[in-house]
PDB file of C-alpha atoms in Angstrom:
ATOM      1  CA  MET A   1      20.955 -17.213 -14.815  1.00 40.00           C
ATOM      2  CA  ARG A   2      19.371 -18.558 -17.895  1.00 37.00           C
ATOM      3  CA  ARG A   3      16.623 -15.991 -18.366  1.00 38.00           C
ATOM      4  CA  HIS A   4      14.000 -17.780 -20.533  1.00 38.00           C
ATOM      5  CA  GLY A   5      13.284 -19.823 -17.353  1.00 42.00           C
ATOM      6  CA  LEU A   6      11.366 -16.921 -16.412  1.00 45.00           C
ATOM      7  CA  ALA A   7       7.566 -17.448 -16.382  1.00 40.00           C
ATOM      8  CA  GLU A   8       8.032 -20.474 -18.243  1.00 41.00           C
ATOM      9  CA  ALA A   9       4.549 -21.183 -17.831  1.00 37.00           C
ATOM     10  CA  GLY A  10       0.600 -19.086 -17.202  1.00 36.00           C
ATOM     11  CA  ARG A  11       2.603 -15.959 -18.788  1.00 37.00           C
ATOM     12  CA  ARG A  12       2.005 -14.315 -22.161  1.00 40.00           C
ATOM     13  CA  HIS A  13       5.364 -13.912 -22.834  1.00 45.00           C
ATOM     14  CA  PRO A  14       7.537 -16.534 -22.250  1.00 45.00           C
ATOM     15  CA  ARG A  15      10.792 -13.836 -20.861  1.00 55.00           C
ATOM     16  CA  ASP A  16       8.276 -11.898 -18.661  1.00 63.00           C
ATOM     17  CA  ALA A  17       9.058 -12.654 -15.142  1.00 72.00           C
ATOM     18  CA  THR A  18       6.181 -12.785 -12.512  1.00 81.00           C
ATOM     19  CA  ALA A  19       5.443 -11.074  -9.269  1.00 86.00           C
ATOM     20  CA  ASP A  20       6.920 -14.340  -7.282  1.00 88.00           C
ATOM     21  CA  GLN A  21       9.704 -14.433  -9.244  1.00 87.00           C
ATOM     22  CA  MET A  22      10.926 -11.036  -9.010  1.00 88.00           C
ATOM     23  CA  GLU A  23      10.008 -10.993  -4.996  1.00 92.00           C
ATOM     24  CA  LEU A  24      12.132 -13.878  -5.068  1.00 92.00           C
ATOM     25  CA  LEU A  25      14.928 -12.253  -7.203  1.00 92.00           C
ATOM     26  CA  ALA A  26      14.734  -9.281  -4.831  1.00 93.00           C
ATOM     27  CA  GLU A  27      14.895 -11.371  -1.433  1.00 93.00           C
ATOM     28  CA  LEU A  28      18.546 -13.450  -3.329  1.00 93.00           C
ATOM     29  CA  ALA A  29      19.826 -10.057  -3.980  1.00 93.00           C
ATOM     30  CA  GLU A  30      19.174  -8.533  -0.375  1.00 92.00           C
ATOM     31  CA  THR A  31      20.751 -11.945   1.288  1.00 92.00           C
ATOM     32  CA  TYR A  32      23.712 -12.660  -0.736  1.00 91.00           C
ATOM     33  CA  SER A  33      24.258  -9.831  -3.285  1.00 90.00           C
ATOM     34  CA  ARG A  34      24.129  -6.753  -1.130  1.00 90.00           C
ATOM     35  CA  ASP A  35      21.007  -5.925  -2.393  1.00 91.00           C
ATOM     36  CA  GLU A  36      21.974  -5.794  -5.859  1.00 91.00           C
ATOM     37  CA  LEU A  37      21.303  -7.453  -9.144  1.00 88.00           C
ATOM     38  CA  ARG A  38      21.744  -6.495 -12.851  1.00 87.00           C
ATOM     39  CA  ILE A  39      20.300  -7.225 -16.313  1.00 82.00           C
ATOM     40  CA  ASN A  40      23.584  -7.424 -18.854  1.00 76.00           C
ATOM     41  CA  HIS A  41      23.395  -6.935 -22.333  1.00 72.00           C
ATOM     42  CA  GLY A  42      22.348 -10.441 -22.945  1.00 70.00           C
ATOM     43  CA  GLN A  43      19.569  -9.958 -21.546  1.00 72.00           C
ATOM     44  CA  ASN A  44      20.909 -12.400 -18.129  1.00 77.00           C
ATOM     45  CA  VAL A  45      20.252 -11.641 -14.475  1.00 84.00           C
ATOM     46  CA  ILE A  46      23.289 -11.319 -12.435  1.00 86.00           C
ATOM     47  CA  LEU A  47      23.751 -11.053  -8.692  1.00 88.00           C
ATOM     48  CA  PRO A  48      27.291  -9.074  -8.703  1.00 89.00           C
ATOM     49  CA  HIS A  49      28.899  -9.749  -5.296  1.00 89.00           C
ATOM     50  CA  VAL A  50      28.207 -13.088  -3.635  1.00 89.00           C
ATOM     51  CA  ARG A  51      31.521 -13.335  -1.416  1.00 81.00           C
ATOM     52  CA  LEU A  52      31.540 -17.161  -0.119  1.00 84.00           C
ATOM     53  CA  GLN A  53      31.862 -20.345  -1.563  1.00 82.00           C
ATOM     54  CA  ARG A  54      28.854 -21.559   0.568  1.00 85.00           C
ATOM     55  CA  HIS A  55      26.759 -18.576  -0.193  1.00 90.00           C
ATOM     56  CA  LEU A  56      27.261 -20.051  -3.963  1.00 89.00           C
ATOM     57  CA  GLU A  57      26.166 -23.081  -2.734  1.00 89.00           C
ATOM     58  CA  ALA A  58      23.230 -21.879  -1.176  1.00 90.00           C
ATOM     59  CA  LEU A  59      22.038 -19.327  -3.573  1.00 91.00           C
ATOM     60  CA  HIS A  60      22.343 -22.314  -6.248  1.00 89.00           C
ATOM     61  CA  GLU A  61      19.980 -24.887  -4.454  1.00 90.00           C
ATOM     62  CA  ARG A  62      17.768 -21.324  -4.627  1.00 90.00           C
ATOM     63  CA  LEU A  63      17.333 -21.012  -7.513  1.00 89.00           C
ATOM     64  CA  THR A  64      17.070 -24.681  -8.865  1.00 88.00           C
ATOM     65  CA  ALA A  65      14.010 -24.937  -6.595  1.00 88.00           C
ATOM     66  CA  ALA A  66      12.558 -21.885  -8.557  1.00 85.00           C
ATOM     67  CA  GLY A  67      13.914 -22.981 -11.725  1.00 80.00           C
ATOM     68  CA  LEU A  68      16.190 -20.072 -12.762  1.00 81.00           C
ATOM     69  CA  ALA A  69      19.595 -22.013 -12.048  1.00 75.00           C
ATOM     70  CA  THR A  70      20.234 -22.767 -15.476  1.00 68.00           C
ATOM     71  CA  ALA A  71      23.507 -21.147 -16.555  1.00 62.00           C
ATOM     72  CA  SER A  72      24.254 -19.655 -20.481  1.00 61.00           C
ATOM     73  CA  THR A  73      26.366 -17.464 -22.124  1.00 63.00           C
ATOM     74  CA  GLY A  74      26.571 -17.673 -25.938  1.00 61.00           C
ATOM     75  CA  PRO A  75      24.287 -21.107 -27.181  1.00 73.00           C
ATOM     76  CA  ALA A  76      21.851 -20.818 -29.854  1.00 76.00           C
ATOM     77  CA  SER A  77      18.588 -20.849 -27.307  1.00 74.00           C
ATOM     78  CA  ASP A  78      19.877 -17.703 -25.039  1.00 77.00           C
ATOM     79  CA  ILE A  79      18.879 -15.424 -28.112  1.00 82.00           C
ATOM     80  CA  ILE A  80      18.868 -11.221 -27.662  1.00 80.00           C
ATOM     81  CA  ALA A  81      15.434 -10.063 -28.594  1.00 80.00           C
ATOM     82  CA  CYS A  82      13.535  -6.638 -28.450  1.00 79.00           C
ATOM     83  CA  PRO A  83      10.287  -6.653 -26.783  1.00 71.00           C
ATOM     84  CA  GLY A  84       8.922  -6.240 -30.272  1.00 69.00           C
ATOM     85  CA  LEU A  85       5.100  -5.345 -31.209  1.00 65.00           C
ATOM     86  CA  ASP A  86       3.771  -6.751 -28.089  1.00 64.00           C
ATOM     87  CA  CYS A  87       5.099  -4.155 -26.257  1.00 68.00           C
ATOM     88  CA  CYS A  88       6.232  -1.099 -27.859  1.00 72.00           C
ATOM     89  CA  ALA A  89       4.923   1.370 -30.112  1.00 64.00           C
ATOM     90  CA  SER A  90       8.143   1.306 -32.579  1.00 63.00           C
ATOM     91  CA  PRO A  91       8.544  -2.079 -34.065  1.00 54.00           C
ATOM     92  CA  MET A  92       7.147  -2.959 -37.252  1.00 56.00           C
ATOM     93  CA  ARG A  93       6.642  -6.751 -35.814  1.00 57.00           C
ATOM     94  CA  ARG A  94       7.163  -8.486 -33.044  1.00 61.00           C
ATOM     95  CA  SER A  95       9.569 -10.054 -32.089  1.00 57.00           C
ATOM     96  CA  ILE A  96       8.704 -12.138 -28.128  1.00 51.00           C
ATOM     97  CA  PRO A  97       7.015 -14.674 -30.083  1.00 55.00           C
ATOM     98  CA  MET A  98      10.206 -15.504 -31.966  1.00 64.00           C
ATOM     99  CA  HIS A  99      10.856 -17.307 -28.863  1.00 65.00           C
ATOM    100  CA  LYS A 100       9.597 -20.668 -29.809  1.00 77.00           C
ATOM    101  CA  LEU A 101      12.641 -20.663 -31.779  1.00 84.00           C
ATOM    102  CA  SER A 102      14.835 -20.923 -28.329  1.00 81.00           C
ATOM    103  CA  LYS A 103      12.580 -23.956 -27.447  1.00 82.00           C
ATOM    104  CA  SER A 104      12.707 -25.542 -30.592  1.00 86.00           C
ATOM    105  CA  LEU A 105      16.511 -25.239 -30.704  1.00 87.00           C
ATOM    106  CA  VAL A 106      16.791 -27.251 -27.660  1.00 85.00           C
ATOM    107  CA  ALA A 107      14.352 -30.183 -28.436  1.00 87.00           C
ATOM    108  CA  SER A 108      15.839 -30.577 -31.755  1.00 90.00           C
ATOM    109  CA  GLY A 109      19.295 -30.897 -30.263  1.00 90.00           C
ATOM    110  CA  ARG A 110      20.318 -27.811 -32.378  1.00 91.00           C
ATOM    111  CA  GLU A 111      21.502 -25.894 -29.839  1.00 88.00           C
ATOM    112  CA  GLU A 112      24.482 -28.612 -28.168  1.00 88.00           C
ATOM    113  CA  LYS A 113      25.595 -29.263 -31.381  1.00 92.00           C
ATOM    114  CA  ALA A 114      25.739 -25.703 -32.791  1.00 92.00           C
ATOM    115  CA  GLY A 115      27.564 -24.235 -29.751  1.00 88.00           C
ATOM    116  CA  ASP A 116      28.486 -21.052 -29.359  1.00 87.00           C
ATOM    117  CA  LEU A 117      25.821 -18.946 -31.290  1.00 91.00           C
ATOM    118  CA  LYS A 118      24.489 -15.691 -31.023  1.00 91.00           C
ATOM    119  CA  ILE A 119      20.886 -15.186 -32.236  1.00 92.00           C
ATOM    120  CA  LYS A 120      19.666 -11.487 -32.307  1.00 91.00           C
ATOM    121  CA  ILE A 121      16.121 -10.195 -32.824  1.00 89.00           C
ATOM    122  CA  SER A 122      14.701  -6.634 -33.412  1.00 88.00           C
ATOM    123  CA  GLY A 123      11.565  -5.802 -34.036  1.00 83.00           C
ATOM    124  CA  CYS A 124      12.202  -2.646 -36.261  1.00 83.00           C
ATOM    125  CA  ILE A 125      15.047  -0.688 -37.896  1.00 84.00           C
ATOM    126  CA  ASN A 126      15.649   0.768 -34.257  1.00 85.00           C
ATOM    127  CA  ALA A 127      17.536  -2.681 -33.650  1.00 85.00           C
ATOM    128  CA  CYS A 128      17.068  -2.271 -30.142  1.00 83.00           C
ATOM    129  CA  GLY A 129      17.801  -6.541 -30.541  1.00 85.00           C
ATOM    130  CA  HIS A 130      21.250  -5.645 -31.966  1.00 89.00           C
ATOM    131  CA  HIS A 131      20.599  -8.129 -35.082  1.00 92.00           C
ATOM    132  CA  HIS A 132      22.651  -6.572 -37.167  1.00 94.00           C
ATOM    133  CA  VAL A 133      25.440  -7.820 -34.911  1.00 94.00           C
ATOM    134  CA  GLY A 134      24.195 -11.460 -34.633  1.00 93.00           C
ATOM    135  CA  HIS A 135      25.894 -14.408 -35.702  1.00 95.00           C
ATOM    136  CA  ILE A 136      22.421 -15.089 -37.350  1.00 96.00           C
ATOM    137  CA  GLY A 137      20.261 -12.036 -37.029  1.00 95.00           C
ATOM    138  CA  ILE A 138      16.199 -11.618 -37.674  1.00 93.00           C
ATOM    139  CA  LEU A 139      14.747  -8.040 -38.864  1.00 91.00           C
ATOM    140  CA  GLY A 140      10.917  -7.534 -38.229  1.00 86.00           C
ATOM    141  CA  VAL A 141       9.879  -6.036 -41.721  1.00 85.00           C
ATOM    142  CA  ASP A 142       6.382  -4.980 -43.361  1.00 79.00           C
ATOM    143  CA  ARG A 143       5.715  -6.251 -46.675  1.00 79.00           C
ATOM    144  CA  LYS A 144       2.084  -4.846 -47.588  1.00 78.00           C
ATOM    145  CA  GLY A 145       0.889  -5.362 -44.063  1.00 76.00           C
ATOM    146  CA  GLU A 146       2.454  -8.813 -43.371  1.00 79.00           C
ATOM    147  CA  GLU A 147       4.801  -9.829 -41.423  1.00 81.00           C
ATOM    148  CA  TYR A 148       7.817 -10.986 -42.640  1.00 87.00           C
ATOM    149  CA  TYR A 149      11.539 -11.398 -40.776  1.00 90.00           C
ATOM    150  CA  GLN A 150      14.490 -10.643 -42.553  1.00 93.00           C
ATOM    151  CA  ILE A 151      17.669 -12.624 -41.796  1.00 95.00           C
ATOM    152  CA  THR A 152      21.393 -11.575 -41.450  1.00 97.00           C
ATOM    153  CA  LEU A 153      24.419 -13.867 -41.023  1.00 97.00           C
ATOM    154  CA  GLY A 154      27.639 -13.087 -39.862  1.00 97.00           C
ATOM    155  CA  GLY A 155      27.238 -10.410 -37.622  1.00 96.00           C
ATOM    156  CA  SER A 156      29.741 -10.128 -34.887  1.00 93.00           C
ATOM    157  CA  ALA A 157      30.025  -8.059 -31.718  1.00 89.00           C
ATOM    158  CA  ASP A 158      33.130  -9.064 -30.213  1.00 87.00           C
ATOM    159  CA  ASN A 159      36.832  -7.450 -31.273  1.00 88.00           C
ATOM    160  CA  THR A 160      36.358  -8.764 -34.554  1.00 87.00           C
ATOM    161  CA  THR A 161      33.077  -6.576 -35.014  1.00 90.00           C
ATOM    162  CA  ALA A 162      31.313  -7.150 -38.468  1.00 95.00           C
ATOM    163  CA  ILE A 163      27.722  -6.187 -39.074  1.00 95.00           C
ATOM    164  CA  GLY A 164      25.711  -8.989 -40.832  1.00 96.00           C
ATOM    165  CA  GLU A 165      24.935  -9.383 -44.304  1.00 96.00           C
ATOM    166  CA  ILE A 166      21.549  -9.729 -45.627  1.00 95.00           C
ATOM    167  CA  VAL A 167      21.019 -12.996 -47.735  1.00 94.00           C
ATOM    168  CA  GLY A 168      17.638 -12.853 -49.727  1.00 94.00           C
ATOM    169  CA  PRO A 169      13.748 -12.130 -49.040  1.00 93.00           C
ATOM    170  CA  GLY A 170      12.508 -12.118 -46.065  1.00 92.00           C
ATOM    171  CA  PHE A 171      10.522 -15.165 -44.320  1.00 92.00           C
ATOM    172  CA  GLY A 172       6.762 -14.919 -42.859  1.00 89.00           C
ATOM    173  CA  GLU A 173       6.128 -15.361 -39.233  1.00 84.00           C
ATOM    174  CA  GLY A 174       5.259 -19.205 -39.834  1.00 87.00           C
ATOM    175  CA  GLU A 175       8.772 -19.711 -42.041  1.00 91.00           C
ATOM    176  CA  ILE A 176      11.174 -18.364 -40.013  1.00 91.00           C
ATOM    177  CA  THR A 177      12.188 -20.430 -37.389  1.00 91.00           C
ATOM    178  CA  ALA A 178      12.360 -23.596 -40.205  1.00 93.00           C
ATOM    179  CA  ALA A 179      14.740 -21.127 -42.119  1.00 95.00           C
ATOM    180  CA  VAL A 180      17.066 -20.573 -38.933  1.00 94.00           C
ATOM    181  CA  GLU A 181      17.107 -23.918 -38.218  1.00 95.00           C
ATOM    182  CA  THR A 182      18.073 -24.103 -42.389  1.00 97.00           C
ATOM    183  CA  VAL A 183      20.732 -21.918 -41.444  1.00 97.00           C
ATOM    184  CA  ILE A 184      22.017 -23.697 -38.638  1.00 96.00           C
ATOM    185  CA  ASP A 185      22.107 -27.440 -40.201  1.00 97.00           C
ATOM    186  CA  THR A 186      24.055 -25.717 -43.266  1.00 97.00           C
ATOM    187  CA  TYR A 187      26.752 -24.724 -40.932  1.00 97.00           C
ATOM    188  CA  LEU A 188      26.893 -28.067 -38.899  1.00 97.00           C
ATOM    189  CA  GLY A 189      27.444 -29.936 -42.739  1.00 97.00           C
ATOM    190  CA  LEU A 190      30.116 -27.332 -43.819  1.00 97.00           C
ATOM    191  CA  ARG A 191      32.067 -26.829 -40.249  1.00 97.00           C
ATOM    192  CA  GLN A 192      35.410 -28.503 -40.710  1.00 96.00           C
ATOM    193  CA  SER A 193      35.546 -29.863 -37.267  1.00 95.00           C
ATOM    194  CA  GLU A 194      32.813 -29.550 -33.910  1.00 92.00           C
ATOM    195  CA  GLY A 195      35.437 -26.673 -32.581  1.00 92.00           C
ATOM    196  CA  GLU A 196      34.987 -24.456 -35.826  1.00 96.00           C
ATOM    197  CA  THR A 197      32.116 -21.894 -34.543  1.00 94.00           C
ATOM    198  CA  PHE A 198      29.603 -20.600 -36.902  1.00 96.00           C
ATOM    199  CA  ILE A 199      31.570 -17.416 -37.452  1.00 95.00           C
ATOM    200  CA  GLU A 200      34.483 -19.092 -38.167  1.00 96.00           C
ATOM    201  CA  THR A 201      32.542 -21.251 -41.168  1.00 97.00           C
ATOM    202  CA  TRP A 202      30.815 -17.916 -42.331  1.00 97.00           C
ATOM    203  CA  ARG A 203      34.044 -16.244 -42.934  1.00 96.00           C
ATOM    204  CA  ARG A 204      35.842 -19.500 -44.465  1.00 97.00           C
ATOM    205  CA  VAL A 205      32.799 -20.415 -46.678  1.00 97.00           C
ATOM    206  CA  GLY A 206      31.032 -16.907 -47.324  1.00 96.00           C
ATOM    207  CA  GLN A 207      27.474 -16.509 -48.200  1.00 96.00           C
ATOM    208  CA  GLN A 208      26.658 -18.549 -50.794  1.00 96.00           C
ATOM    209  CA  PRO A 209      25.943 -22.172 -49.358  1.00 97.00           C
ATOM    210  CA  PHE A 210      23.758 -20.586 -46.668  1.00 97.00           C
ATOM    211  CA  LYS A 211      21.774 -18.718 -49.615  1.00 96.00           C
ATOM    212  CA  GLU A 212      21.525 -21.882 -51.902  1.00 96.00           C
ATOM    213  CA  ALA A 213      20.387 -23.628 -49.281  1.00 97.00           C
ATOM    214  CA  LEU A 214      17.854 -20.892 -47.886  1.00 96.00           C
ATOM    215  CA  TYR A 215      16.528 -20.201 -51.383  1.00 94.00           C
ATOM    216  CA  GLY A 216      18.119 -22.865 -53.728  1.00 91.00           C
ATOM    217  CA  SER A 217      20.350 -22.648 -56.476  1.00 76.00           C
ATOM    218  CA  PRO A 218      20.132 -19.834 -59.149  1.00 70.00           C
ATOM    219  CA  ALA A 219      18.765 -20.981 -62.268  1.00 56.00           C
TER     220      ALA A 219
END
């Protein structure tokens, strides 16, 4: 179940769940999933014990009616992020407002074009959002009291694990969405086929084309 469907309207944070949504999920877990639901590493809700096909259909209808039925694993808008400064004492910067990036990627069509792309955001070096293993990682940093976000590229948490590389100076809050879109557009222009993923393109071409797209060619 796609988590950013939670509380799209009337909440301060787009991934908060309302009381009504939580009560519905609890009811669905009791009815269809042996009183159990889980939140996985990708911050998605799982109902783990649905046994019969007819139950799946009924469950999907209930979720659809509540606006919670969009499935996702892997698209660029399915961002993993820590709660950030708004909800935690440790982060240097906010990460929850960054979720406007998710909507931008969907609205612009970049999500559909980019395919399997892991974006992960941490508000501080504690790395609760696991930014360091995101295909595109974003880390909140402080620069003279102002909010900045550092981009890392090429991280991976699969069986070819890699730590992302810092590509250059950070971007301000008003710049970071456009910077991520530039990274994705660069990938789309470099890939050899629609089937070549971001991480495959990165490993083939390296950092330089992305760095030049973000910061310009060296003098």
